[in-house]
PDB file of C-alpha atoms in Angstrom:
ATOM      1  CA  GLN G   1       0.684  -9.414 -16.099  1.00  0.00           C
ATOM      2  CA  GLN G   2      -0.549  -7.131 -13.400  1.00  0.00           C
ATOM      3  CA  GLN G   3       1.723  -8.183 -10.626  1.00  0.00           C
ATOM      4  CA  VAL G   4       4.504  -6.947  -9.273  1.00  0.00           C
ATOM      5  CA  LYS G   5       7.286  -9.530  -7.512  1.00  0.00           C
ATOM      6  CA  GLN G   6       9.448  -8.315  -4.989  1.00  0.00           C
ATOM      7  CA  SER G   7      12.335 -10.135  -3.417  1.00  0.00           C
ATOM      8  CA  PRO G   8      13.497 -11.313  -0.795  1.00  0.00           C
ATOM      9  CA  GLN G   9      10.864 -11.199   1.459  1.00  0.00           C
ATOM     10  CA  SER G  10      13.409 -10.795   4.414  1.00  0.00           C
ATOM     11  CA  LEU G  11      16.296  -9.326   5.137  1.00  0.00           C
ATOM     12  CA  ILE G  12      19.026  -8.820   7.488  1.00  0.00           C
ATOM     13  CA  VAL G  13      22.124  -6.376   7.359  1.00  0.00           C
ATOM     14  CA  GLN G  14      24.686  -4.970   9.444  1.00  0.00           C
ATOM     15  CA  LYS G  15      24.667  -1.346  10.666  1.00  0.00           C
ATOM     16  CA  GLY G  16      26.688   0.425   7.387  1.00  0.00           C
ATOM     17  CA  GLY G  17      25.802  -2.085   4.779  1.00  0.00           C
ATOM     18  CA  ILE G  18      23.848  -1.928   1.893  1.00  0.00           C
ATOM     19  CA  SER G  19      20.462  -3.202   1.700  1.00  0.00           C
ATOM     20  CA  ILE G  20      19.188  -4.308  -1.684  1.00  0.00           C
ATOM     21  CA  ILE G  21      15.391  -5.106  -2.396  1.00  0.00           C
ATOM     22  CA  ASN G  22      14.359  -6.139  -6.088  1.00  0.00           C
ATOM     23  CA  CYS G  23      11.269  -5.830  -7.632  1.00  0.00           C
ATOM     24  CA  ALA G  24      10.145  -6.996 -11.039  1.00  0.00           C
ATOM     25  CA  TYR G  25       7.117  -6.400 -13.295  1.00  0.00           C
ATOM     26  CA  GLU G  26       5.442  -7.506 -17.045  1.00  0.00           C
ATOM     27  CA  ASN G  27       3.118  -5.030 -17.731  1.00  0.00           C
ATOM     28  CA  THR G  28       5.018  -2.216 -19.774  1.00  0.00           C
ATOM     29  CA  ALA G  29       2.083   0.189 -19.567  1.00  0.00           C
ATOM     30  CA  PHE G  30       3.468   0.874 -15.521  1.00  0.00           C
ATOM     31  CA  ASP G  31       4.968   4.383 -15.891  1.00  0.00           C
ATOM     32  CA  TYR G  32       5.428   5.008 -11.994  1.00  0.00           C
ATOM     33  CA  PHE G  33       7.396   2.868  -9.199  1.00  0.00           C
ATOM     34  CA  PRO G  34       7.108   4.053  -6.127  1.00  0.00           C
ATOM     35  CA  TRP G  35       8.673   2.300  -2.731  1.00  0.00           C
ATOM     36  CA  TYR G  36       6.497   2.799   0.149  1.00  0.00           C
ATOM     37  CA  GLN G  37       8.314   2.201   3.890  1.00  0.00           C
ATOM     38  CA  GLN G  38       5.876   1.111   6.833  1.00  0.00           C
ATOM     39  CA  PHE G  39       6.790   0.522  10.300  1.00  0.00           C
ATOM     40  CA  PRO G  40       5.516  -1.645  12.990  1.00  0.00           C
ATOM     41  CA  GLY G  41       1.819  -0.361  13.784  1.00  0.00           C
ATOM     42  CA  LYS G  42       1.846   2.168  10.918  1.00  0.00           C
ATOM     43  CA  GLY G  43       0.572   2.384   7.410  1.00  0.00           C
ATOM     44  CA  PRO G  44       3.014   2.784   4.649  1.00  0.00           C
ATOM     45  CA  ALA G  45       4.185   6.134   3.841  1.00  0.00           C
ATOM     46  CA  LEU G  46       5.762   7.248   0.531  1.00  0.00           C
ATOM     47  CA  LEU G  47       9.837   6.760   0.384  1.00  0.00           C
ATOM     48  CA  ILE G  48      11.145   7.444  -2.878  1.00  0.00           C
ATOM     49  CA  ALA G  49       9.516   7.002  -6.509  1.00  0.00           C
ATOM     50  CA  ILE G  50      11.166   7.169 -10.141  1.00  0.00           C
ATOM     51  CA  ARG G  51       9.758   7.377 -13.481  1.00  0.00           C
ATOM     52  CA  PRO G  52      10.926   5.050 -16.157  1.00  0.00           C
ATOM     53  CA  ASP G  53      12.487   8.381 -18.089  1.00  0.00           C
ATOM     54  CA  VAL G  54      15.868   7.847 -15.967  1.00  0.00           C
ATOM     55  CA  SER G  55      18.021   4.712 -14.958  1.00  0.00           C
ATOM     56  CA  GLU G  56      18.318   6.409 -11.215  1.00  0.00           C
ATOM     57  CA  LYS G  57      17.312   8.648  -8.548  1.00  0.00           C
ATOM     58  CA  LYS G  58      18.556   9.260  -5.517  1.00  0.00           C
ATOM     59  CA  GLU G  59      17.474  10.664  -2.159  1.00  0.00           C
ATOM     60  CA  GLY G  60      20.426  10.907   0.820  1.00  0.00           C
ATOM     61  CA  ARG G  61      20.993   7.372   1.938  1.00  0.00           C
ATOM     62  CA  PHE G  62      18.036   5.765  -0.644  1.00  0.00           C
ATOM     63  CA  THR G  63      18.448   5.253  -4.390  1.00  0.00           C
ATOM     64  CA  ILE G  64      16.213   3.555  -7.005  1.00  0.00           C
ATOM     65  CA  SER G  65      17.977   1.911  -9.864  1.00  0.00           C
ATOM     66  CA  PHE G  66      15.250   1.128 -12.773  1.00  0.00           C
ATOM     67  CA  ASN G  67      16.214  -1.155 -15.526  1.00  0.00           C
ATOM     68  CA  LYS G  68      13.686  -0.415 -18.420  1.00  0.00           C
ATOM     69  CA  SER G  69      14.615  -3.355 -20.837  1.00  0.00           C
ATOM     70  CA  ALA G  70      14.487  -5.784 -17.937  1.00  0.00           C
ATOM     71  CA  LYS G  71      11.485  -4.483 -16.571  1.00  0.00           C
ATOM     72  CA  GLN G  72      13.184  -4.775 -12.877  1.00  0.00           C
ATOM     73  CA  PHE G  73      13.919  -1.616 -10.121  1.00  0.00           C
ATOM     74  CA  SER G  74      15.466  -1.776  -7.390  1.00  0.00           C
ATOM     75  CA  LEU G  75      15.689  -0.074  -3.896  1.00  0.00           C
ATOM     76  CA  HIS G  76      19.385   0.161  -2.703  1.00  0.00           C
ATOM     77  CA  ILE G  77      19.692   1.714   1.128  1.00  0.00           C
ATOM     78  CA  MET G  78      23.475   2.514   1.939  1.00  0.00           C
ATOM     79  CA  ASP G  79      25.098   2.863   5.276  1.00  0.00           C
ATOM     80  CA  SER G  80      22.088   1.012   6.814  1.00  0.00           C
ATOM     81  CA  GLN G  81      21.169   2.110  10.069  1.00  0.00           C
ATOM     82  CA  PRO G  82      18.944   0.196  12.855  1.00  0.00           C
ATOM     83  CA  GLY G  83      16.164   2.994  12.149  1.00  0.00           C
ATOM     84  CA  ASP G  84      15.709   1.838   8.588  1.00  0.00           C
ATOM     85  CA  SER G  85      14.662  -1.655  10.409  1.00  0.00           C
ATOM     86  CA  ALA G  86      11.024  -1.859   8.416  1.00  0.00           C
ATOM     87  CA  THR G  87       8.759  -3.406   5.791  1.00  0.00           C
ATOM     88  CA  TYR G  88       9.529  -1.968   2.356  1.00  0.00           C
ATOM     89  CA  PHE G  89       6.839  -2.179  -0.688  1.00  0.00           C
ATOM     90  CA  CYS G  90       7.477  -1.601  -4.279  1.00  0.00           C
ATOM     91  CA  ALA G  91       4.745  -0.758  -6.057  1.00  0.00           C
ATOM     92  CA  ALA G  92       3.492   0.370  -9.880  1.00  0.00           C
ATOM     93  CA  SER G  93       0.891   2.213 -11.831  1.00  0.00           C
ATOM     94  CA  MET G  94       0.041   3.416 -15.116  1.00  0.00           C
ATOM     95  CA  ALA G  95       0.002   7.175 -14.692  1.00  0.00           C
ATOM     96  CA  GLU G  96      -1.245   8.166 -17.714  1.00  0.00           C
ATOM     97  CA  SER G  97      -4.532   6.161 -17.249  1.00  0.00           C
ATOM     98  CA  ASN G  98      -5.068   8.364 -14.353  1.00  0.00           C
ATOM     99  CA  THR G  99      -6.806   5.954 -11.914  1.00  0.00           C
ATOM    100  CA  GLY G 100      -4.143   6.524  -8.658  1.00  0.00           C
ATOM    101  CA  LYS G 101      -4.335   3.033  -8.244  1.00  0.00           C
ATOM    102  CA  LEU G 102      -1.116   1.455  -7.273  1.00  0.00           C
ATOM    103  CA  ILE G 103      -0.071  -2.501  -7.560  1.00  0.00           C
ATOM    104  CA  PHE G 104       2.036  -2.996  -4.795  1.00  0.00           C
ATOM    105  CA  GLY G 105       4.849  -5.749  -4.242  1.00  0.00           C
ATOM    106  CA  GLN G 106       4.438  -8.249  -1.628  1.00  0.00           C
ATOM    107  CA  GLY G 107       6.727  -6.543   0.721  1.00  0.00           C
ATOM    108  CA  THR G 108      10.404  -7.334   2.376  1.00  0.00           C
ATOM    109  CA  THR G 109      10.977  -6.967   5.808  1.00  0.00           C
ATOM    110  CA  LEU G 110      14.368  -5.587   6.810  1.00  0.00           C
ATOM    111  CA  GLN G 111      16.476  -5.566   9.934  1.00  0.00           C
ATOM    112  CA  VAL G 112      19.028  -3.970  10.467  1.00  0.00           C
ATOM    113  CA  LYS G 113      21.240  -5.249  13.335  1.00  0.00           C
ATOM    114  CA  PRO G 114      23.320  -2.586  15.417  1.00  0.00           C
TER     115      PRO G 114
ATOM    116  CA  ASP E   1      -3.763  18.504   8.385  1.00  0.00           C
ATOM    117  CA  ALA E   2      -4.256  15.664  10.748  1.00  0.00           C
ATOM    118  CA  GLY E   3      -3.684  12.954   7.895  1.00  0.00           C
ATOM    119  CA  VAL E   4      -6.146   9.983   6.982  1.00  0.00           C
ATOM    120  CA  ILE E   5      -7.998   9.022  10.170  1.00  0.00           C
ATOM    121  CA  GLN E   6      -9.336   5.488  11.044  1.00  0.00           C
ATOM    122  CA  SER E   7     -11.312   3.850  13.840  1.00  0.00           C
ATOM    123  CA  PRO E   8     -11.521   1.877  15.616  1.00  0.00           C
ATOM    124  CA  ARG E   9      -7.878   1.161  15.799  1.00  0.00           C
ATOM    125  CA  HIS E  10      -8.451  -2.441  17.356  1.00  0.00           C
ATOM    126  CA  GLU E  11     -11.441  -4.302  16.907  1.00  0.00           C
ATOM    127  CA  VAL E  12     -11.995  -7.833  18.425  1.00  0.00           C
ATOM    128  CA  THR E  13     -15.097  -9.454  17.558  1.00  0.00           C
ATOM    129  CA  GLU E  14     -16.801 -12.948  17.656  1.00  0.00           C
ATOM    130  CA  MET E  15     -17.740 -14.990  14.086  1.00  0.00           C
ATOM    131  CA  GLY E  16     -20.934 -14.049  12.680  1.00  0.00           C
ATOM    132  CA  GLN E  17     -21.013 -10.826  13.941  1.00  0.00           C
ATOM    133  CA  GLU E  18     -21.020  -7.470  11.793  1.00  0.00           C
ATOM    134  CA  VAL E  19     -17.994  -5.539  11.927  1.00  0.00           C
ATOM    135  CA  THR E  20     -17.665  -1.460  10.754  1.00  0.00           C
ATOM    136  CA  LEU E  21     -14.620   0.341   9.812  1.00  0.00           C
ATOM    137  CA  ARG E  22     -14.400   3.982   9.380  1.00  0.00           C
ATOM    138  CA  CYS E  23     -12.171   6.584   7.337  1.00  0.00           C
ATOM    139  CA  LYS E  24     -11.955   9.809   7.156  1.00  0.00           C
ATOM    140  CA  PRO E  25      -9.764  10.805   3.963  1.00  0.00           C
ATOM    141  CA  ILE E  26      -7.573  14.163   4.127  1.00  0.00           C
ATOM    142  CA  SER E  27      -9.451  17.379   3.075  1.00  0.00           C
ATOM    143  CA  GLY E  28      -9.433  17.330  -0.544  1.00  0.00           C
ATOM    144  CA  HIS E  29      -8.239  14.382  -1.596  1.00  0.00           C
ATOM    145  CA  ASP E  30     -10.666  12.617  -4.292  1.00  0.00           C
ATOM    146  CA  TYR E  31      -9.298   8.881  -4.655  1.00  0.00           C
ATOM    147  CA  LEU E  32     -10.019   6.874  -1.576  1.00  0.00           C
ATOM    148  CA  PHE E  33      -8.525   3.073  -1.193  1.00  0.00           C
ATOM    149  CA  TRP E  34      -9.427   0.515   1.167  1.00  0.00           C
ATOM    150  CA  TYR E  35      -6.385  -2.414   1.447  1.00  0.00           C
ATOM    151  CA  ARG E  36      -6.027  -5.196   3.646  1.00  0.00           C
ATOM    152  CA  GLN E  37      -2.502  -6.693   4.736  1.00  0.00           C
ATOM    153  CA  THR E  38      -1.914  -9.974   5.986  1.00  0.00           C
ATOM    154  CA  MET E  39       1.216 -12.407   6.498  1.00  0.00           C
ATOM    155  CA  MET E  40       0.028 -14.285   3.909  1.00  0.00           C
ATOM    156  CA  ARG E  41      -1.409 -11.951   1.135  1.00  0.00           C
ATOM    157  CA  GLY E  42       0.420  -8.881   1.832  1.00  0.00           C
ATOM    158  CA  LEU E  43      -0.896  -5.706   1.023  1.00  0.00           C
ATOM    159  CA  GLU E  44      -4.183  -5.747  -1.051  1.00  0.00           C
ATOM    160  CA  LEU E  45      -6.124  -3.437  -2.754  1.00  0.00           C
ATOM    161  CA  LEU E  46     -10.171  -4.065  -1.782  1.00  0.00           C
ATOM    162  CA  ILE E  47     -11.790  -1.036  -3.281  1.00  0.00           C
ATOM    163  CA  TYR E  48     -11.394   2.395  -4.404  1.00  0.00           C
ATOM    164  CA  PHE E  49     -13.527   5.396  -5.052  1.00  0.00           C
ATOM    165  CA  ASN E  50     -13.157   8.551  -7.119  1.00  0.00           C
ATOM    166  CA  ASN E  51     -14.983  11.321  -6.020  1.00  0.00           C
ATOM    167  CA  ASN E  52     -17.330   9.298  -3.682  1.00  0.00           C
ATOM    168  CA  VAL E  53     -18.183   6.953  -6.656  1.00  0.00           C
ATOM    169  CA  PRO E  54     -16.451   3.160  -6.464  1.00  0.00           C
ATOM    170  CA  ILE E  55     -14.661   2.777  -9.739  1.00  0.00           C
ATOM    171  CA  ASP E  56     -12.698  -0.928  -8.805  1.00  0.00           C
ATOM    172  CA  ASP E  57     -14.119  -3.425  -6.079  1.00  0.00           C
ATOM    173  CA  SER E  58     -12.588  -6.288  -8.006  1.00  0.00           C
ATOM    174  CA  GLY E  59     -10.579  -6.548  -5.238  1.00  0.00           C
ATOM    175  CA  MET E  60     -13.333  -7.188  -2.585  1.00  0.00           C
ATOM    176  CA  PRO E  61     -12.996 -11.149  -1.229  1.00  0.00           C
ATOM    177  CA  GLU E  62     -16.604 -11.692  -1.070  1.00  0.00           C
ATOM    178  CA  ASP E  63     -20.461 -10.516  -0.936  1.00  0.00           C
ATOM    179  CA  ARG E  64     -19.820 -10.320   3.151  1.00  0.00           C
ATOM    180  CA  PHE E  65     -17.830  -7.067   2.404  1.00  0.00           C
ATOM    181  CA  SER E  66     -19.584  -3.744   1.487  1.00  0.00           C
ATOM    182  CA  ALA E  67     -18.041  -0.377   1.145  1.00  0.00           C
ATOM    183  CA  LYS E  68     -19.792   3.166   0.806  1.00  0.00           C
ATOM    184  CA  MET E  69     -18.723   6.726   0.741  1.00  0.00           C
ATOM    185  CA  PRO E  70     -21.481   8.919   1.295  1.00  0.00           C
ATOM    186  CA  ASN E  71     -19.661  12.205   1.253  1.00  0.00           C
ATOM    187  CA  ALA E  72     -16.351  13.169   0.695  1.00  0.00           C
ATOM    188  CA  SER E  73     -14.905  13.032   4.003  1.00  0.00           C
ATOM    189  CA  PHE E  74     -16.380   9.816   5.237  1.00  0.00           C
ATOM    190  CA  SER E  75     -16.214   6.181   4.039  1.00  0.00           C
ATOM    191  CA  THR E  76     -16.948   2.831   5.835  1.00  0.00           C
ATOM    192  CA  LEU E  77     -15.765  -0.815   5.130  1.00  0.00           C
ATOM    193  CA  LYS E  78     -18.305  -3.154   6.456  1.00  0.00           C
ATOM    194  CA  ILE E  79     -18.283  -6.888   7.053  1.00  0.00           C
ATOM    195  CA  GLN E  80     -21.324  -9.200   7.767  1.00  0.00           C
ATOM    196  CA  PRO E  81     -21.094 -11.730   8.953  1.00  0.00           C
ATOM    197  CA  SER E  82     -17.236 -11.866  10.187  1.00  0.00           C
ATOM    198  CA  GLU E  83     -15.077 -14.734   9.869  1.00  0.00           C
ATOM    199  CA  PRO E  84     -11.701 -15.819  11.816  1.00  0.00           C
ATOM    200  CA  ARG E  85     -10.150 -15.366   8.024  1.00  0.00           C
ATOM    201  CA  ASP E  86     -10.976 -11.819   7.989  1.00  0.00           C
ATOM    202  CA  SER E  87      -8.716 -11.103  10.427  1.00  0.00           C
ATOM    203  CA  ALA E  88      -6.044  -8.288   9.262  1.00  0.00           C
ATOM    204  CA  VAL E  89      -5.032  -5.009   9.389  1.00  0.00           C
ATOM    205  CA  TYR E  90      -7.246  -2.814   7.471  1.00  0.00           C
ATOM    206  CA  PHE E  91      -6.077   0.712   5.997  1.00  0.00           C
ATOM    207  CA  CYS E  92      -7.615   3.380   4.563  1.00  0.00           C
ATOM    208  CA  ALA E  93      -5.517   5.274   2.084  1.00  0.00           C
ATOM    209  CA  SER E  94      -6.312   8.754  -0.104  1.00  0.00           C
ATOM    210  CA  SER E  95      -4.644  11.022  -2.532  1.00  0.00           C
ATOM    211  CA  LEU E  96      -5.175  13.940  -4.739  1.00  0.00           C
ATOM    212  CA  ALA E  97      -5.596  13.487  -8.648  1.00  0.00           C
ATOM    213  CA  SER E  98      -3.662  15.728 -10.963  1.00  0.00           C
ATOM    214  CA  LEU E  99      -3.144  16.139 -14.473  1.00  0.00           C
ATOM    215  CA  ALA E 100      -3.394  13.036 -16.202  1.00  0.00           C
ATOM    216  CA  GLY E 101       0.082  11.471 -16.529  1.00  0.00           C
ATOM    217  CA  GLU E 102       1.069  12.089 -12.665  1.00  0.00           C
ATOM    218  CA  THR E 103      -0.156   9.935  -9.976  1.00  0.00           C
ATOM    219  CA  ASP E 104       0.161  11.258  -6.736  1.00  0.00           C
ATOM    220  CA  THR E 105       1.421   9.614  -3.437  1.00  0.00           C
ATOM    221  CA  GLN E 106      -0.994   7.751  -1.233  1.00  0.00           C
ATOM    222  CA  TYR E 107      -1.658   8.664   2.333  1.00  0.00           C
ATOM    223  CA  PHE E 108      -2.299   5.850   4.641  1.00  0.00           C
ATOM    224  CA  GLY E 109      -3.802   6.097   7.560  1.00  0.00           C
ATOM    225  CA  PRO E 110      -2.582   4.171  10.571  1.00  0.00           C
ATOM    226  CA  GLY E 111      -5.040   1.364   9.985  1.00  0.00           C
ATOM    227  CA  THR E 112      -7.721  -1.310  11.929  1.00  0.00           C
ATOM    228  CA  ARG E 113      -6.478  -4.333  13.018  1.00  0.00           C
ATOM    229  CA  LEU E 114      -9.400  -6.659  13.477  1.00  0.00           C
ATOM    230  CA  THR E 115      -9.272  -9.985  15.193  1.00  0.00           C
ATOM    231  CA  VAL E 116     -12.307 -12.144  14.570  1.00  0.00           C
ATOM    232  CA  LEU E 117     -12.523 -14.818  17.218  1.00  0.00           C
TER     233      LEU E 117
END
């Protein structure tokens, strides 16, 4: 019940295309859903995050869509660029518990071809 | 701020040897997390501390692994004895707790790539 399931494991997209990564969770107590981006040789870094009181959050070319009833959320990267090639992790936490602990998905390796 | 600092960046050792990984969190942060990343298992939380106190070590794989945080600016992850299956990238991350109901960003270090031969 603590798991966050992420798909696909890998994704290849042409430059200018839309990249979509999906995550699903079981624990309805989760109330904070961040996405982290990791470039080769670097640690993950926060990209964008959403709380379940909204269904969508957009920052530049990156959008999180959240479906509370389905317990799913997804990352959309519009106009994908080669510089977006990285590994993306979704995560979830129970902010009310204030433990700071994140449950990460397995990660998706995105390759954007020029 | 320099961000989370980890050392060494690369470590190659032989099976059976003791390995110590080091982490300096961002100044003022009160949470510190140790993660392990492998292709097979992804990003796994090993242990985390709040105000230097271990809160959850359920992710520590075996008794061969131990972690300490003697003060707010330093933590170690020790593996003794090391085994080839411990080969992975180990990340340290820190965050600052805010009000209850908020989760703050975890800031990751660059990682230590451990190879056990």
